[in-house]
């Protein structure tokens, strides 16, 4: 449903590009790192999402005629506009695989391209990866507490406009089972679900007739919303009547849905009434301002809820609303580059790099990733990035390189996996992470270290800038 | 950049539509109210945004061939798909004008259409109005504290994916002056700005050369980013050198930009250094995690900042992330409809309605809107919706009806206003609101009352449902 043009960017990318163009830097090779500084939701990990879709968009990214007209009105010059007319991204991208678990301060993805192309895609890249990673991470937290319950995304109506479309995709990567969002289901091949709103019941003079009409018209996947008037006195008794009538027709009521009140109490009472009526196969679905904490509490109270519909808190990534991902220059014009800052933790890492995940002999993460120069094949000792005397010997561990080529010369290298495959991969990677990193309260901190060579290179550059 | 199809909706809208279609309700007229229950940001008002764009989308909304194929796969039947093939919204919409200030619990917009059409547009309508109203309200709060300073939206990179496109539009309605978002600027005719990132400076061996190249290539609107290495020892002195060189060429440096550190301290020191160099015309721009509270504090400290760039907190509407707008049935099948709830404040108002803004003889709001039946021309006494003995005499006041026809038979009635016009209208309406409703801490609560006739109608329906 989207038509991205290369003007899906910040104006300063074009302003800088104009200068690079005028000053003969247009063929300067640049390397940018994408990473984030802070885990969302005070959690112990994030789920990387948005990559495969982003690569497809980047491959097709062009300036349209109306873009060039607009830019001309903004004062951009003819020769530069002609260059933009022929613009396409022809660079290389190496990245962590979509669905993998990722951690702060180390590269998740690296772009290598001429500096103009690398700058023009920056905003689009940040916009997509920041958001989908945020939502996949939120979904993953909800999946962790929900166990085997079914999880459905109900968020579109309160989503941040069309951001909801991408949220539905990311939710699946994080472990959701389906969505109410029809256009996202159509485009991403996501299982879609939805039955009735309160307005449906209200539009009838009585609830029983509304349930009957619905069950007759849509006997497959029939879910009845039972809280419009009075859940236990009217909604459940009417649902039981209709379920019995369906049985006579050889059909089965799939579920009832609760959307208000004390969900734990109403789920238990509803379950009891359904079971007493011999309807133990009818499931209970619940919605209404759910998030990972509410679901955890409901399940701790042993509320017999089989399906959770999660809306606003999922698709907006509440309470965080944004992942703080950044895109920092680490190489250009044949030289390693660094961003100095008053705050040592904000100093960036120069050079093209590789990241290794450190694992024990059972393939379980020990809780550390090591960042090295691109040509290093292993890291024997990893150093704390800022505390000079802290280090960890890694000689005995397996080391899995995480950055893989995903785009070369502007061409996507691998076929898109289905969302199902990405979600399955994510689940597998999450299973390799010890439980201490998954708890909600003060999760164990995943270590990020740097190799000795990278540390030397970085410190050399810091000294250089301190002395000038 | 968007192509909306009628599948931009929740699946349950289509499930209900199928039942209405099968059961002969397809021509039942229905009326739905759009309203929200809680003001965002603990504020005293909200700015209504998104309407004129939404109407254009609704007028063109259709099911595409691939939508129908997808729905067929989901089990929807042939005759119903044929109906959807010919679907277009042919109903009427009455609404508050876009840009007006709005308050909780009373109708902001009313849809009257056959029940299938009214349901199918629900999700799209909520998705757009909830989000743009949230962002315009956030922007308005920032404008209130920023006085005459220039306000720029820098949010796209951390926006909720393509939600950022609509956020840039809504920000202008709330009082922003421009955006960095090129594609939004192109489509909505918003002033666009942007100069350089830290990467630009880093890509050079020294900052002065980077500034020089930039000023030579883009002397118009030249803004230099001064905090890459050391703001006061390097950035500002280099900017001063370049500004002097520009003067020799008959050009003027527009501004310097601060993006880190203590913005109040650095702005004051930078101002002093620029002034001492005779560059009192060079403005100071600031960015970095700004919101209304930070800007208020900076200006209270008399930080000499002329331009604020606001990103994440603006475009995600942090910390709220969503407006809780709902769409409730108030009429169908020839009868008024009501949603009963355990909680009296959640009981809806039946019937087609009008809303009056109560004003004194100077055109100033007294702080109350009265909701009446559609055919009432004035409200002489307005009643508290839930407390039976509270009422207010309105005989002596001006009463301005707020709901105006904006769509009839599916056709938009008025030409789209420019964003500038909508923003100017919003500013005018906000000026009619007393200052007590605009303060950040415990703003005065705007009263919403109902007419005697509406109260009688509502109570009659409540009694009816209590007795059945």
PDB file of N, CA, C and O in Angstrom, chain A residues 1-3 7 9-12 22-23 66-67 119 122 127 130 156-157 160-162 180 182-183 186 195 199 202 204 216-218 316 321 337-338, chain B residues 1-3 7 9-12 22-23 66-67 76 119 122 127 130 156-157 160-162 180 182-183 186 195 199 202 216-217 316 321 337-338:
ATOM      1  N   UNK A   1       0.813  -1.225   0.000  1.00  0.00           N
ATOM      2  CA  UNK A   1       0.000   0.000   0.000  1.00  0.00           C
ATOM      3  C   UNK A   1       0.846   1.273   0.000  1.00  0.00           C
ATOM      4  O   UNK A   1       0.318   2.354   0.075  1.00  0.00           O
ATOM      5  N   UNK A   2       2.164   1.093  -0.036  1.00  0.00           N
ATOM      6  CA  UNK A   2       3.045   2.269  -0.004  1.00  0.00           C
ATOM      7  C   UNK A   2       3.826   2.427  -1.294  1.00  0.00           C
ATOM      8  O   UNK A   2       4.210   1.458  -1.921  1.00  0.00           O
ATOM      9  N   UNK A   3       4.078   3.658  -1.617  1.00  0.00           N
ATOM     10  CA  UNK A   3       4.948   3.970  -2.721  1.00  0.00           C
ATOM     11  C   UNK A   3       6.066   4.861  -2.176  1.00  0.00           C
ATOM     12  O   UNK A   3       5.879   6.063  -1.994  1.00  0.00           O
ATOM     13  N   UNK A   7      12.582  10.662  -1.713  1.00  0.00           N
ATOM     14  CA  UNK A   7      12.342  11.828  -0.847  1.00  0.00           C
ATOM     15  C   UNK A   7      11.790  11.418   0.511  1.00  0.00           C
ATOM     16  O   UNK A   7      11.499  12.278   1.334  1.00  0.00           O
ATOM     17  N   UNK A   9      12.991  11.015   3.176  1.00  0.00           N
ATOM     18  CA  UNK A   9      14.277  11.282   3.813  1.00  0.00           C
ATOM     19  C   UNK A   9      14.233  12.652   4.474  1.00  0.00           C
ATOM     20  O   UNK A   9      13.283  13.412   4.298  1.00  0.00           O
ATOM     21  N   UNK A  10      15.265  12.953   5.252  1.00  0.00           N
ATOM     22  CA  UNK A  10      15.387  14.287   5.825  1.00  0.00           C
ATOM     23  C   UNK A  10      16.090  15.199   4.840  1.00  0.00           C
ATOM     24  O   UNK A  10      17.048  14.797   4.179  1.00  0.00           O
ATOM     25  N   UNK A  11      15.633  16.437   4.830  1.00  0.00           N
ATOM     26  CA  UNK A  11      16.182  17.409   3.895  1.00  0.00           C
ATOM     27  C   UNK A  11      17.699  17.531   4.014  1.00  0.00           C
ATOM     28  O   UNK A  11      18.398  17.771   3.038  1.00  0.00           O
ATOM     29  N   UNK A  12      18.243  17.366   5.235  1.00  0.00           N
ATOM     30  CA  UNK A  12      19.690  17.594   5.354  1.00  0.00           C
ATOM     31  C   UNK A  12      20.508  16.549   4.593  1.00  0.00           C
ATOM     32  O   UNK A  12      21.644  16.805   4.211  1.00  0.00           O
ATOM     33  N   UNK A  22      29.035  18.864  -5.351  1.00  0.00           N
ATOM     34  CA  UNK A  22      29.768  20.035  -5.839  1.00  0.00           C
ATOM     35  C   UNK A  22      31.268  19.942  -5.574  1.00  0.00           C
ATOM     36  O   UNK A  22      32.073  20.452  -6.343  1.00  0.00           O
ATOM     37  N   UNK A  23      31.626  19.347  -4.450  1.00  0.00           N
ATOM     38  CA  UNK A  23      33.012  19.382  -4.019  1.00  0.00           C
ATOM     39  C   UNK A  23      33.789  18.138  -4.419  1.00  0.00           C
ATOM     40  O   UNK A  23      34.873  17.867  -3.889  1.00  0.00           O
ATOM     41  N   UNK A  66       8.079  14.179  -9.947  1.00  0.00           N
ATOM     42  CA  UNK A  66       7.549  15.231  -9.066  1.00  0.00           C
ATOM     43  C   UNK A  66       8.499  15.539  -7.912  1.00  0.00           C
ATOM     44  O   UNK A  66       8.501  16.634  -7.360  1.00  0.00           O
ATOM     45  N   UNK A  67       9.327  14.548  -7.526  1.00  0.00           N
ATOM     46  CA  UNK A  67      10.351  14.822  -6.515  1.00  0.00           C
ATOM     47  C   UNK A  67      11.345  15.847  -7.041  1.00  0.00           C
ATOM     48  O   UNK A  67      11.727  16.788  -6.342  1.00  0.00           O
ATOM     49  N   UNK A 119      23.946   8.390   2.608  1.00  0.00           N
ATOM     50  CA  UNK A 119      23.196   9.404   3.375  1.00  0.00           C
ATOM     51  C   UNK A 119      21.718   9.417   2.989  1.00  0.00           C
ATOM     52  O   UNK A 119      20.858   9.561   3.843  1.00  0.00           O
ATOM     53  N   UNK A 122      19.595   6.927   4.776  1.00  0.00           N
ATOM     54  CA  UNK A 122      19.685   6.876   6.245  1.00  0.00           C
ATOM     55  C   UNK A 122      18.318   6.969   6.930  1.00  0.00           C
ATOM     56  O   UNK A 122      17.985   6.160   7.793  1.00  0.00           O
ATOM     57  N   UNK A 127      14.018   4.825  10.159  1.00  0.00           N
ATOM     58  CA  UNK A 127      12.574   4.849  10.351  1.00  0.00           C
ATOM     59  C   UNK A 127      12.012   3.431  10.387  1.00  0.00           C
ATOM     60  O   UNK A 127      11.197   3.084  11.251  1.00  0.00           O
ATOM     61  N   UNK A 130      14.114   1.019  13.326  1.00  0.00           N
ATOM     62  CA  UNK A 130      13.779   1.439  14.689  1.00  0.00           C
ATOM     63  C   UNK A 130      12.366   0.992  15.062  1.00  0.00           C
ATOM     64  O   UNK A 130      12.141   0.453  16.139  1.00  0.00           O
ATOM     65  N   UNK A 156      -4.839  -1.651  14.915  1.00  0.00           N
ATOM     66  CA  UNK A 156      -4.835  -0.654  13.836  1.00  0.00           C
ATOM     67  C   UNK A 156      -5.550   0.655  14.184  1.00  0.00           C
ATOM     68  O   UNK A 156      -5.080   1.741  13.848  1.00  0.00           O
ATOM     69  N   UNK A 157      -6.677   0.583  14.874  1.00  0.00           N
ATOM     70  CA  UNK A 157      -7.473   1.801  15.113  1.00  0.00           C
ATOM     71  C   UNK A 157      -6.770   2.855  15.963  1.00  0.00           C
ATOM     72  O   UNK A 157      -7.110   4.029  15.911  1.00  0.00           O
ATOM     73  N   UNK A 160      -0.215   4.513  15.100  1.00  0.00           N
ATOM     74  CA  UNK A 160       0.235   5.813  14.615  1.00  0.00           C
ATOM     75  C   UNK A 160       0.078   5.810  13.092  1.00  0.00           C
ATOM     76  O   UNK A 160       1.015   5.592  12.342  1.00  0.00           O
ATOM     77  N   UNK A 161      -1.159   6.099  12.670  1.00  0.00           N
ATOM     78  CA  UNK A 161      -1.550   6.114  11.258  1.00  0.00           C
ATOM     79  C   UNK A 161      -1.054   4.830  10.584  1.00  0.00           C
ATOM     80  O   UNK A 161      -1.210   3.746  11.135  1.00  0.00           O
ATOM     81  N   UNK A 162      -0.465   4.957   9.413  1.00  0.00           N
ATOM     82  CA  UNK A 162      -0.086   3.773   8.647  1.00  0.00           C
ATOM     83  C   UNK A 162       1.082   3.003   9.263  1.00  0.00           C
ATOM     84  O   UNK A 162       1.434   1.932   8.777  1.00  0.00           O
ATOM     85  N   UNK A 180      -5.951  -8.464  13.209  1.00  0.00           N
ATOM     86  CA  UNK A 180      -7.269  -8.031  12.727  1.00  0.00           C
ATOM     87  C   UNK A 180      -7.124  -7.144  11.495  1.00  0.00           C
ATOM     88  O   UNK A 180      -8.117  -6.785  10.876  1.00  0.00           O
ATOM     89  N   UNK A 182      -6.703  -6.178   7.988  1.00  0.00           N
ATOM     90  CA  UNK A 182      -6.937  -6.931   6.752  1.00  0.00           C
ATOM     91  C   UNK A 182      -5.874  -6.627   5.694  1.00  0.00           C
ATOM     92  O   UNK A 182      -5.351  -7.536   5.050  1.00  0.00           O
ATOM     93  N   UNK A 183      -5.521  -5.377   5.517  1.00  0.00           N
ATOM     94  CA  UNK A 183      -4.583  -5.047   4.437  1.00  0.00           C
ATOM     95  C   UNK A 183      -3.190  -5.587   4.752  1.00  0.00           C
ATOM     96  O   UNK A 183      -2.469  -6.051   3.849  1.00  0.00           O
ATOM     97  N   UNK A 186      -3.364  -9.279   4.022  1.00  0.00           N
ATOM     98  CA  UNK A 186      -3.317  -9.494   2.568  1.00  0.00           C
ATOM     99  C   UNK A 186      -1.880  -9.442   2.062  1.00  0.00           C
ATOM    100  O   UNK A 186      -1.422 -10.321   1.334  1.00  0.00           O
ATOM    101  N   UNK A 195     -14.406 -10.829  14.571  1.00  0.00           N
ATOM    102  CA  UNK A 195     -15.786 -11.297  14.531  1.00  0.00           C
ATOM    103  C   UNK A 195     -16.787 -10.171  14.643  1.00  0.00           C
ATOM    104  O   UNK A 195     -17.322  -9.724  13.643  1.00  0.00           O
ATOM    105  N   UNK A 199     -21.242  -2.682  18.528  1.00  0.00           N
ATOM    106  CA  UNK A 199     -22.254  -2.035  17.681  1.00  0.00           C
ATOM    107  C   UNK A 199     -23.138  -3.076  16.989  1.00  0.00           C
ATOM    108  O   UNK A 199     -24.301  -2.821  16.706  1.00  0.00           O
ATOM    109  N   UNK A 202     -25.708  -3.999  19.492  1.00  0.00           N
ATOM    110  CA  UNK A 202     -26.582  -2.837  19.718  1.00  0.00           C
ATOM    111  C   UNK A 202     -27.539  -2.594  18.563  1.00  0.00           C
ATOM    112  O   UNK A 202     -28.606  -2.030  18.744  1.00  0.00           O
ATOM    113  N   UNK A 204     -29.202  -4.590  17.018  1.00  0.00           N
ATOM    114  CA  UNK A 204     -30.364  -5.475  17.132  1.00  0.00           C
ATOM    115  C   UNK A 204     -31.171  -5.074  18.359  1.00  0.00           C
ATOM    116  O   UNK A 204     -30.631  -4.466  19.280  1.00  0.00           O
ATOM    117  N   UNK A 216     -25.530 -18.078  12.269  1.00  0.00           N
ATOM    118  CA  UNK A 216     -26.079 -18.646  11.047  1.00  0.00           C
ATOM    119  C   UNK A 216     -25.280 -18.217   9.823  1.00  0.00           C
ATOM    120  O   UNK A 216     -25.016 -19.000   8.915  1.00  0.00           O
ATOM    121  N   UNK A 217     -24.863 -16.937   9.815  1.00  0.00           N
ATOM    122  CA  UNK A 217     -24.158 -16.416   8.646  1.00  0.00           C
ATOM    123  C   UNK A 217     -22.694 -16.808   8.619  1.00  0.00           C
ATOM    124  O   UNK A 217     -22.101 -16.930   7.557  1.00  0.00           O
ATOM    125  N   UNK A 218     -22.088 -16.918   9.788  1.00  0.00           N
ATOM    126  CA  UNK A 218     -20.645 -17.193   9.850  1.00  0.00           C
ATOM    127  C   UNK A 218     -20.344 -18.306  10.859  1.00  0.00           C
ATOM    128  O   UNK A 218     -19.682 -18.066  11.885  1.00  0.00           O
ATOM    129  N   UNK A 316       1.887   0.556  19.353  1.00  0.00           N
ATOM    130  CA  UNK A 316       2.615   1.812  19.565  1.00  0.00           C
ATOM    131  C   UNK A 316       3.888   1.571  20.372  1.00  0.00           C
ATOM    132  O   UNK A 316       4.626   2.518  20.650  1.00  0.00           O
ATOM    133  N   UNK A 321       7.511   3.964  22.718  1.00  0.00           N
ATOM    134  CA  UNK A 321       7.118   4.670  21.487  1.00  0.00           C
ATOM    135  C   UNK A 321       8.230   4.817  20.445  1.00  0.00           C
ATOM    136  O   UNK A 321       7.952   5.092  19.293  1.00  0.00           O
ATOM    137  N   UNK A 337      36.707   6.681  10.769  1.00  0.00           N
ATOM    138  CA  UNK A 337      36.117   7.909  11.330  1.00  0.00           C
ATOM    139  C   UNK A 337      35.495   7.611  12.682  1.00  0.00           C
ATOM    140  O   UNK A 337      35.030   6.506  12.936  1.00  0.00           O
ATOM    141  N   UNK A 338      35.466   8.632  13.504  1.00  0.00           N
ATOM    142  CA  UNK A 338      34.963   8.458  14.859  1.00  0.00           C
ATOM    143  C   UNK A 338      34.167   9.690  15.236  1.00  0.00           C
ATOM    144  O   UNK A 338      34.413  10.777  14.737  1.00  0.00           O
TER     145      UNK A 338
ATOM    146  N   UNK B   1       1.891   9.284  -1.072  1.00  0.00           N
ATOM    147  CA  UNK B   1       2.712   8.072  -1.094  1.00  0.00           C
ATOM    148  C   UNK B   1       1.919   6.829  -0.657  1.00  0.00           C
ATOM    149  O   UNK B   1       2.479   5.760  -0.545  1.00  0.00           O
ATOM    150  N   UNK B   2       0.625   7.014  -0.372  1.00  0.00           N
ATOM    151  CA  UNK B   2      -0.185   5.900   0.089  1.00  0.00           C
ATOM    152  C   UNK B   2      -1.260   5.533  -0.913  1.00  0.00           C
ATOM    153  O   UNK B   2      -1.807   6.392  -1.585  1.00  0.00           O
ATOM    154  N   UNK B   3      -1.569   4.258  -0.932  1.00  0.00           N
ATOM    155  CA  UNK B   3      -2.688   3.784  -1.706  1.00  0.00           C
ATOM    156  C   UNK B   3      -3.595   3.027  -0.743  1.00  0.00           C
ATOM    157  O   UNK B   3      -3.334   1.875  -0.414  1.00  0.00           O
ATOM    158  N   UNK B   7      -9.651  -2.451   2.384  1.00  0.00           N
ATOM    159  CA  UNK B   7      -9.166  -3.445   3.354  1.00  0.00           C
ATOM    160  C   UNK B   7      -8.282  -2.813   4.426  1.00  0.00           C
ATOM    161  O   UNK B   7      -7.772  -3.522   5.289  1.00  0.00           O
ATOM    162  N   UNK B   9      -8.778  -1.921   7.199  1.00  0.00           N
ATOM    163  CA  UNK B   9      -9.851  -2.045   8.186  1.00  0.00           C
ATOM    164  C   UNK B   9      -9.596  -3.283   9.039  1.00  0.00           C
ATOM    165  O   UNK B   9      -8.701  -4.073   8.762  1.00  0.00           O
ATOM    166  N   UNK B  10     -10.390  -3.418  10.095  1.00  0.00           N
ATOM    167  CA  UNK B  10     -10.335  -4.632  10.905  1.00  0.00           C
ATOM    168  C   UNK B  10     -11.246  -5.685  10.306  1.00  0.00           C
ATOM    169  O   UNK B  10     -12.352  -5.380   9.845  1.00  0.00           O
ATOM    170  N   UNK B  11     -10.787  -6.918  10.389  1.00  0.00           N
ATOM    171  CA  UNK B  11     -11.539  -8.033   9.825  1.00  0.00           C
ATOM    172  C   UNK B  11     -12.972  -8.090  10.351  1.00  0.00           C
ATOM    173  O   UNK B  11     -13.883  -8.476   9.631  1.00  0.00           O
ATOM    174  N   UNK B  12     -13.188  -7.698  11.609  1.00  0.00           N
ATOM    175  CA  UNK B  12     -14.554  -7.871  12.124  1.00  0.00           C
ATOM    176  C   UNK B  12     -15.563  -6.959  11.433  1.00  0.00           C
ATOM    177  O   UNK B  12     -16.744  -7.264  11.393  1.00  0.00           O
ATOM    178  N   UNK B  22     -26.291 -10.758   4.567  1.00  0.00           N
ATOM    179  CA  UNK B  22     -27.104 -11.987   4.492  1.00  0.00           C
ATOM    180  C   UNK B  22     -28.481 -11.812   5.108  1.00  0.00           C
ATOM    181  O   UNK B  22     -29.449 -12.434   4.663  1.00  0.00           O
ATOM    182  N   UNK B  23     -28.556 -11.027   6.174  1.00  0.00           N
ATOM    183  CA  UNK B  23     -29.789 -10.954   6.954  1.00  0.00           C
ATOM    184  C   UNK B  23     -30.668  -9.775   6.551  1.00  0.00           C
ATOM    185  O   UNK B  23     -31.597  -9.401   7.279  1.00  0.00           O
ATOM    186  N   UNK B  66      -7.325  -7.454  -5.965  1.00  0.00           N
ATOM    187  CA  UNK B  66      -6.567  -8.352  -5.080  1.00  0.00           C
ATOM    188  C   UNK B  66      -7.176  -8.429  -3.680  1.00  0.00           C
ATOM    189  O   UNK B  66      -7.006  -9.414  -2.970  1.00  0.00           O
ATOM    190  N   UNK B  67      -7.899  -7.359  -3.284  1.00  0.00           N
ATOM    191  CA  UNK B  67      -8.622  -7.431  -2.010  1.00  0.00           C
ATOM    192  C   UNK B  67      -9.690  -8.510  -2.082  1.00  0.00           C
ATOM    193  O   UNK B  67      -9.855  -9.314  -1.159  1.00  0.00           O
ATOM    194  N   UNK B  76     -15.211 -15.565   2.365  1.00  0.00           N
ATOM    195  CA  UNK B  76     -16.372 -14.697   2.078  1.00  0.00           C
ATOM    196  C   UNK B  76     -17.046 -15.171   0.792  1.00  0.00           C
ATOM    197  O   UNK B  76     -16.381 -15.611  -0.151  1.00  0.00           O
ATOM    198  N   UNK B 119     -19.567   0.810   9.010  1.00  0.00           N
ATOM    199  CA  UNK B 119     -18.625  -0.059   9.722  1.00  0.00           C
ATOM    200  C   UNK B 119     -17.297  -0.180   8.978  1.00  0.00           C
ATOM    201  O   UNK B 119     -16.246  -0.183   9.603  1.00  0.00           O
ATOM    202  N   UNK B 122     -14.850   2.543   9.697  1.00  0.00           N
ATOM    203  CA  UNK B 122     -14.556   2.847  11.105  1.00  0.00           C
ATOM    204  C   UNK B 122     -13.058   2.841  11.429  1.00  0.00           C
ATOM    205  O   UNK B 122     -12.524   3.783  12.012  1.00  0.00           O
ATOM    206  N   UNK B 127      -8.126   5.416  13.010  1.00  0.00           N
ATOM    207  CA  UNK B 127      -6.681   5.393  12.826  1.00  0.00           C
ATOM    208  C   UNK B 127      -6.149   6.785  12.468  1.00  0.00           C
ATOM    209  O   UNK B 127      -5.155   7.263  13.023  1.00  0.00           O
ATOM    210  N   UNK B 130      -7.496   9.723  15.374  1.00  0.00           N
ATOM    211  CA  UNK B 130      -6.810   9.550  16.662  1.00  0.00           C
ATOM    212  C   UNK B 130      -5.363  10.021  16.572  1.00  0.00           C
ATOM    213  O   UNK B 130      -4.882  10.734  17.438  1.00  0.00           O
ATOM    214  N   UNK B 156      11.170  12.198  11.577  1.00  0.00           N
ATOM    215  CA  UNK B 156      10.919  11.028  10.722  1.00  0.00           C
ATOM    216  C   UNK B 156      11.725   9.779  11.100  1.00  0.00           C
ATOM    217  O   UNK B 156      11.216   8.665  11.089  1.00  0.00           O
ATOM    218  N   UNK B 157      12.984   9.948  11.462  1.00  0.00           N
ATOM    219  CA  UNK B 157      13.845   8.771  11.691  1.00  0.00           C
ATOM    220  C   UNK B 157      13.406   7.907  12.873  1.00  0.00           C
ATOM    221  O   UNK B 157      13.756   6.736  12.943  1.00  0.00           O
ATOM    222  N   UNK B 160       6.894   6.271  14.017  1.00  0.00           N
ATOM    223  CA  UNK B 160       6.360   4.914  13.903  1.00  0.00           C
ATOM    224  C   UNK B 160       6.125   4.639  12.417  1.00  0.00           C
ATOM    225  O   UNK B 160       5.016   4.744  11.899  1.00  0.00           O
ATOM    226  N   UNK B 161       7.227   4.269  11.748  1.00  0.00           N
ATOM    227  CA  UNK B 161       7.239   3.994  10.308  1.00  0.00           C
ATOM    228  C   UNK B 161       6.557   5.147   9.566  1.00  0.00           C
ATOM    229  O   UNK B 161       6.827   6.313   9.857  1.00  0.00           O
ATOM    230  N   UNK B 162       5.680   4.831   8.622  1.00  0.00           N
ATOM    231  CA  UNK B 162       5.090   5.867   7.784  1.00  0.00           C
ATOM    232  C   UNK B 162       4.101   6.757   8.538  1.00  0.00           C
ATOM    233  O   UNK B 162       3.610   7.732   7.978  1.00  0.00           O
ATOM    234  N   UNK B 180      11.651  18.567   8.465  1.00  0.00           N
ATOM    235  CA  UNK B 180      12.808  18.031   7.741  1.00  0.00           C
ATOM    236  C   UNK B 180      12.383  16.938   6.764  1.00  0.00           C
ATOM    237  O   UNK B 180      13.192  16.457   5.985  1.00  0.00           O
ATOM    238  N   UNK B 182      11.093  15.389   3.707  1.00  0.00           N
ATOM    239  CA  UNK B 182      10.984  15.911   2.343  1.00  0.00           C
ATOM    240  C   UNK B 182       9.697  15.451   1.661  1.00  0.00           C
ATOM    241  O   UNK B 182       8.994  16.248   1.026  1.00  0.00           O
ATOM    242  N   UNK B 183       9.345  14.191   1.804  1.00  0.00           N
ATOM    243  CA  UNK B 183       8.171  13.710   1.079  1.00  0.00           C
ATOM    244  C   UNK B 183       6.885  14.325   1.634  1.00  0.00           C
ATOM    245  O   UNK B 183       5.952  14.633   0.878  1.00  0.00           O
ATOM    246  N   UNK B 186       6.777  17.833   0.237  1.00  0.00           N
ATOM    247  CA  UNK B 186       6.363  17.779  -1.164  1.00  0.00           C
ATOM    248  C   UNK B 186       4.832  17.667  -1.267  1.00  0.00           C
ATOM    249  O   UNK B 186       4.192  18.422  -1.985  1.00  0.00           O
ATOM    250  N   UNK B 195      20.110  20.937   7.189  1.00  0.00           N
ATOM    251  CA  UNK B 195      21.422  21.368   6.723  1.00  0.00           C
ATOM    252  C   UNK B 195      22.449  20.252   6.763  1.00  0.00           C
ATOM    253  O   UNK B 195      22.742  19.642   5.757  1.00  0.00           O
ATOM    254  N   UNK B 199      27.917  13.456  10.619  1.00  0.00           N
ATOM    255  CA  UNK B 199      28.691  12.656   9.662  1.00  0.00           C
ATOM    256  C   UNK B 199      29.338  13.540   8.600  1.00  0.00           C
ATOM    257  O   UNK B 199      30.398  13.209   8.080  1.00  0.00           O
ATOM    258  N   UNK B 202      32.456  14.834  10.177  1.00  0.00           N
ATOM    259  CA  UNK B 202      33.386  13.711  10.375  1.00  0.00           C
ATOM    260  C   UNK B 202      34.022  13.249   9.083  1.00  0.00           C
ATOM    261  O   UNK B 202      35.117  12.705   9.078  1.00  0.00           O
ATOM    262  N   UNK B 216      30.089  27.434   0.884  1.00  0.00           N
ATOM    263  CA  UNK B 216      30.286  27.769  -0.528  1.00  0.00           C
ATOM    264  C   UNK B 216      29.211  27.136  -1.402  1.00  0.00           C
ATOM    265  O   UNK B 216      28.716  27.761  -2.338  1.00  0.00           O
ATOM    266  N   UNK B 217      28.851  25.892  -1.090  1.00  0.00           N
ATOM    267  CA  UNK B 217      27.883  25.201  -1.929  1.00  0.00           C
ATOM    268  C   UNK B 217      26.452  25.608  -1.639  1.00  0.00           C
ATOM    269  O   UNK B 217      25.597  25.552  -2.513  1.00  0.00           O
ATOM    270  N   UNK B 316       5.851  10.958  17.904  1.00  0.00           N
ATOM    271  CA  UNK B 316       5.231   9.779  18.508  1.00  0.00           C
ATOM    272  C   UNK B 316       4.207  10.197  19.568  1.00  0.00           C
ATOM    273  O   UNK B 316       3.591   9.341  20.191  1.00  0.00           O
ATOM    274  N   UNK B 321       1.364   8.324  23.135  1.00  0.00           N
ATOM    275  CA  UNK B 321       1.441   7.406  21.990  1.00  0.00           C
ATOM    276  C   UNK B 321       0.104   7.110  21.314  1.00  0.00           C
ATOM    277  O   UNK B 321       0.090   6.637  20.183  1.00  0.00           O
ATOM    278  N   UNK B 337     -29.875   4.235  19.728  1.00  0.00           N
ATOM    279  CA  UNK B 337     -29.131   3.115  20.321  1.00  0.00           C
ATOM    280  C   UNK B 337     -28.200   3.639  21.401  1.00  0.00           C
ATOM    281  O   UNK B 337     -27.709   4.766  21.340  1.00  0.00           O
ATOM    282  N   UNK B 338     -27.946   2.780  22.354  1.00  0.00           N
ATOM    283  CA  UNK B 338     -27.118   3.184  23.481  1.00  0.00           C
ATOM    284  C   UNK B 338     -26.210   2.017  23.851  1.00  0.00           C
ATOM    285  O   UNK B 338     -26.565   0.859  23.636  1.00  0.00           O
TER     286      UNK B 338
END
